[in-house]
Short mmCIF file of C-alpha atoms in Angstrom, two decimals:
data_model
loop_
_atom_site.label_atom_id
_atom_site.label_comp_id
_atom_site.label_asym_id
_atom_site.label_seq_id
_atom_site.Cartn_x
_atom_site.Cartn_y
_atom_site.Cartn_z
CA UNK A 159 117.82 122.41 38.03
CA UNK A 160 115.90 125.87 38.11
CA UNK A 161 112.45 125.16 39.97
CA UNK A 162 112.54 121.77 38.98
CA UNK A 163 115.20 121.46 41.93
CA UNK A 164 112.76 122.63 44.32
CA UNK A 165 111.00 120.00 46.31
CA UNK A 166 108.10 120.39 49.11
CA UNK A 167 106.95 117.60 50.91
CA UNK A 168 104.03 116.55 52.57
CA UNK A 169 102.13 113.81 54.88
CA UNK A 170 99.26 112.20 52.94
CA UNK A 171 98.55 108.98 54.70
CA UNK A 172 99.07 107.68 58.34
CA UNK A 173 99.01 111.02 60.59
CA UNK A 174 96.25 110.05 62.78
CA UNK A 175 94.87 112.95 65.06
CA UNK A 176 97.45 115.10 63.61
CA UNK A 177 100.12 114.15 65.93
CA UNK A 178 102.82 114.82 63.64
CA UNK A 179 103.78 117.89 60.91
CA UNK A 180 106.50 117.82 58.15
CA UNK A 181 108.39 121.05 57.18
CA UNK A 182 107.26 121.49 53.34
CA UNK A 183 110.95 122.82 52.23
CA UNK A 184 113.32 120.23 54.38
CA UNK A 185 110.91 117.01 54.82
CA UNK A 186 111.73 117.28 58.59
CA UNK A 187 108.82 115.50 60.77
CA UNK A 188 108.45 116.85 64.49
CA UNK A 189 105.36 116.09 66.35
CA UNK A 190 103.02 118.89 67.23
CA UNK A 191 101.47 117.20 70.00
CA UNK A 192 101.93 114.61 73.13
CA UNK A 193 101.54 111.13 71.64
CA UNK A 194 100.71 108.49 74.48
CA UNK A 195 101.99 105.24 73.67
CA UNK A 196 99.28 103.25 75.61
CA UNK A 197 97.16 105.43 72.53
CA UNK A 198 99.43 104.93 69.72
CA UNK A 199 102.43 102.36 69.68
CA UNK A 200 103.35 103.11 65.90
CA UNK A 201 102.61 105.42 63.35
CA UNK A 202 103.10 104.69 59.69
CA UNK A 203 103.00 107.68 57.78
CA UNK A 204 103.03 108.27 53.77
CA UNK A 205 105.55 111.22 52.61
CA UNK A 206 104.98 112.25 49.41
CA UNK A 207 107.81 114.57 47.81
CA UNK A 208 106.54 116.85 44.55
CA UNK A 209 109.24 118.76 42.44
CA UNK A 210 108.12 121.96 40.97
CA UNK A 211 108.45 121.23 37.57
CA UNK A 212 105.72 121.56 34.66
CA UNK A 213 104.48 119.14 34.54
CA UNK A 214 105.59 117.81 38.11
CA UNK A 215 107.06 114.78 39.43
CA UNK A 216 106.35 112.98 42.86
CA UNK A 217 107.27 110.32 44.66
CA UNK A 218 105.77 108.84 48.09
CA UNK A 219 107.76 106.63 50.69
CA UNK A 220 106.51 105.08 54.18
CA UNK A 221 108.04 106.39 57.18
CA UNK A 222 107.21 103.82 60.24
CA UNK A 223 107.37 105.73 63.57
CA UNK A 224 107.86 103.75 66.92
CA UNK A 225 106.49 105.57 70.09
CA UNK A 226 108.75 104.62 72.91
CA UNK A 227 107.01 103.69 76.49
CA UNK A 228 107.80 106.27 79.31
CA UNK A 229 106.56 105.21 82.76
CA UNK A 230 103.33 107.36 82.64
CA UNK A 231 101.25 105.28 84.40
CA UNK A 232 100.89 103.48 88.04
CA UNK A 233 100.21 99.90 89.06
CA UNK A 234 96.29 99.34 89.53
CA UNK A 235 94.82 96.92 92.03
CA UNK A 236 92.49 94.38 90.75
CA UNK A 237 89.91 93.82 93.71
CA UNK A 238 87.25 90.80 93.36
CA UNK A 239 84.30 92.84 93.91
CA UNK A 240 84.56 96.23 91.47
CA UNK A 241 82.93 98.19 94.48
CA UNK A 242 85.94 97.17 96.97
CA UNK A 243 88.58 99.88 98.10
CA UNK A 244 90.69 97.15 99.91
CA UNK A 245 90.79 93.08 100.39
CA UNK A 246 89.20 91.59 102.92
CA UNK A 247 89.91 88.06 103.52
CA UNK A 248 88.29 85.61 105.71
CA UNK A 249 90.57 82.38 106.49
CA UNK A 250 88.90 78.92 107.93
CA UNK A 251 90.08 75.89 108.92
CA UNK A 252 93.97 75.33 108.89
CA UNK A 253 96.08 78.57 109.90
CA UNK A 254 99.56 77.13 109.75
CA UNK A 255 102.74 78.59 108.51
CA UNK A 256 102.83 78.53 104.69
CA UNK A 257 99.31 78.83 104.63
CA UNK A 258 97.98 80.80 101.22
CA UNK A 259 95.70 83.59 102.35
CA UNK A 260 95.25 85.52 99.37
CA UNK A 261 96.80 86.23 95.73
CA UNK A 262 97.18 90.30 94.87
CA UNK A 263 96.09 91.27 91.36
CA UNK A 264 97.52 94.34 89.44
CA UNK A 265 98.54 95.68 86.18
CA UNK A 266 100.21 98.56 84.70
CA UNK A 267 99.29 100.40 81.56
CA UNK A 268 103.00 100.37 80.45
CA UNK A 269 105.13 97.80 78.83
CA UNK A 270 108.46 96.34 79.01
CA UNK A 271 110.42 97.27 82.25
CA UNK A 272 107.94 99.95 83.05
CA UNK A 273 105.65 97.44 83.52
CA UNK A 274 107.20 95.07 85.62
CA UNK A 275 105.62 95.05 89.20
CA UNK A 276 107.01 94.25 92.53
CA UNK A 277 104.88 93.33 95.35
CA UNK A 278 105.75 94.33 99.51
CA UNK A 279 104.31 94.89 102.70
CA UNK A 280 106.10 97.67 103.58
CA UNK A 281 105.73 97.63 106.95
CA UNK A 282 107.90 95.38 109.46
CA UNK A 283 106.17 92.45 110.66
CA UNK A 284 106.44 88.48 111.47
CA UNK A 285 103.43 87.20 110.85
CA UNK A 286 102.92 87.47 106.71
CA UNK A 287 105.39 86.57 103.67
CA UNK A 288 104.59 87.98 100.45
CA UNK A 289 105.87 86.76 97.12
CA UNK A 290 107.51 90.05 95.07
CA UNK A 291 106.96 88.64 92.09
CA UNK A 292 103.22 86.90 92.17
CA UNK A 293 101.68 88.98 94.89
CA UNK A 294 100.60 85.89 96.85
CA UNK A 295 100.66 86.40 100.48
CA UNK A 296 100.94 83.60 103.13
CA UNK A 297 101.17 82.89 106.82
CA UNK A 298 105.14 83.17 107.84
CA UNK A 299 104.05 81.44 111.00
CA UNK A 300 100.90 79.58 112.63
CA UNK A 301 98.53 81.54 114.50
CA UNK A 302 96.11 80.67 117.14
CA UNK A 303 92.49 81.83 115.95
CA UNK A 304 91.45 82.26 119.59
CA UNK A 305 93.86 84.47 120.21
CA UNK A 306 94.33 86.37 116.78
CA UNK A 307 90.70 87.25 115.23
CA UNK A 308 91.59 89.80 112.52
CA UNK A 309 95.01 91.07 111.44
CA UNK A 310 95.36 94.39 109.24
CA UNK A 311 98.38 95.23 107.22
CA UNK A 312 99.25 97.79 104.20
CA UNK A 313 100.64 96.47 100.91
CA UNK A 314 101.83 98.05 97.94
CA UNK A 315 102.70 97.41 94.38
CA UNK A 316 105.19 99.10 92.24
CA UNK A 317 106.57 99.37 89.01
CA UNK A 318 110.11 98.60 88.00
CA UNK A 319 111.53 101.09 85.55
CA UNK A 320 114.96 101.44 84.34
CA UNK A 321 115.12 105.50 86.15
CA UNK A 322 114.27 104.90 89.71
CA UNK A 323 112.93 108.50 90.05
CA UNK A 324 110.22 107.29 87.85
CA UNK A 325 108.85 104.56 89.87
CA UNK A 326 105.31 104.59 90.71
CA UNK A 327 103.25 103.04 93.70
CA UNK A 328 100.04 101.85 94.65
CA UNK A 329 99.12 100.95 98.18
CA UNK A 330 96.36 98.93 99.73
CA UNK A 331 94.82 97.94 102.99
CA UNK A 332 94.15 94.63 103.94
CA UNK A 333 91.77 93.00 106.53
CA UNK A 334 92.11 89.21 107.42
CA UNK A 335 89.67 87.95 109.25
CA UNK A 336 90.15 84.33 111.24
CA UNK A 337 86.96 82.52 112.04
#
C-alpha cells in the first residue's frame, strides 16, 4: 500500500468548545477537558479520515457522543419570595389534623435517578407530616392556636442517586405562625 495506506484522522465539526481531541494516527477520540452533562448532553462529531496518496482520498463519518450524568448538583429549594432564605407560613382558620401547611418546592439540575428528590423532616416530632415524594407538609394532629402560637422546624430535601455516597442534601428552616 505504501504511503496510500497511511491514514490520518481529524475532527472537522461538532467539537463545541474543544472538549475532544483525536489521535491523528489511530483515530482514538479522548476528552481534553471536563465535560459537564448539564451544559452539554451530547456531541455529534464529524470525523474525517484522509489517506496519504497523491491525489489523496478522504471520507467522513458522524460520531455521536452522549454524556452520562453524574450527581454533581445539590437540590435547590425554591422560595415564594426571591429574597427569602427560609419558609414562613401563617396558618389561619382551621387548625385540625390533616390541615395543609405548605408545599416545599425544589429542583435538581441532574437527570434521571440523580434528580429524584426525597423530602424529610429530620428531627423527631409528632406535630407534622411530610410527604416524602411531593414535599407537602400537613398537621399530623390538631393544635390549639391559643397554646401553640408558632412552631419552628427544619426540613431537608435530598437527591436519590444509585450510589448513596454521592447523595446531596439541602436544608431549610421553617417558621409556622398560627393566628
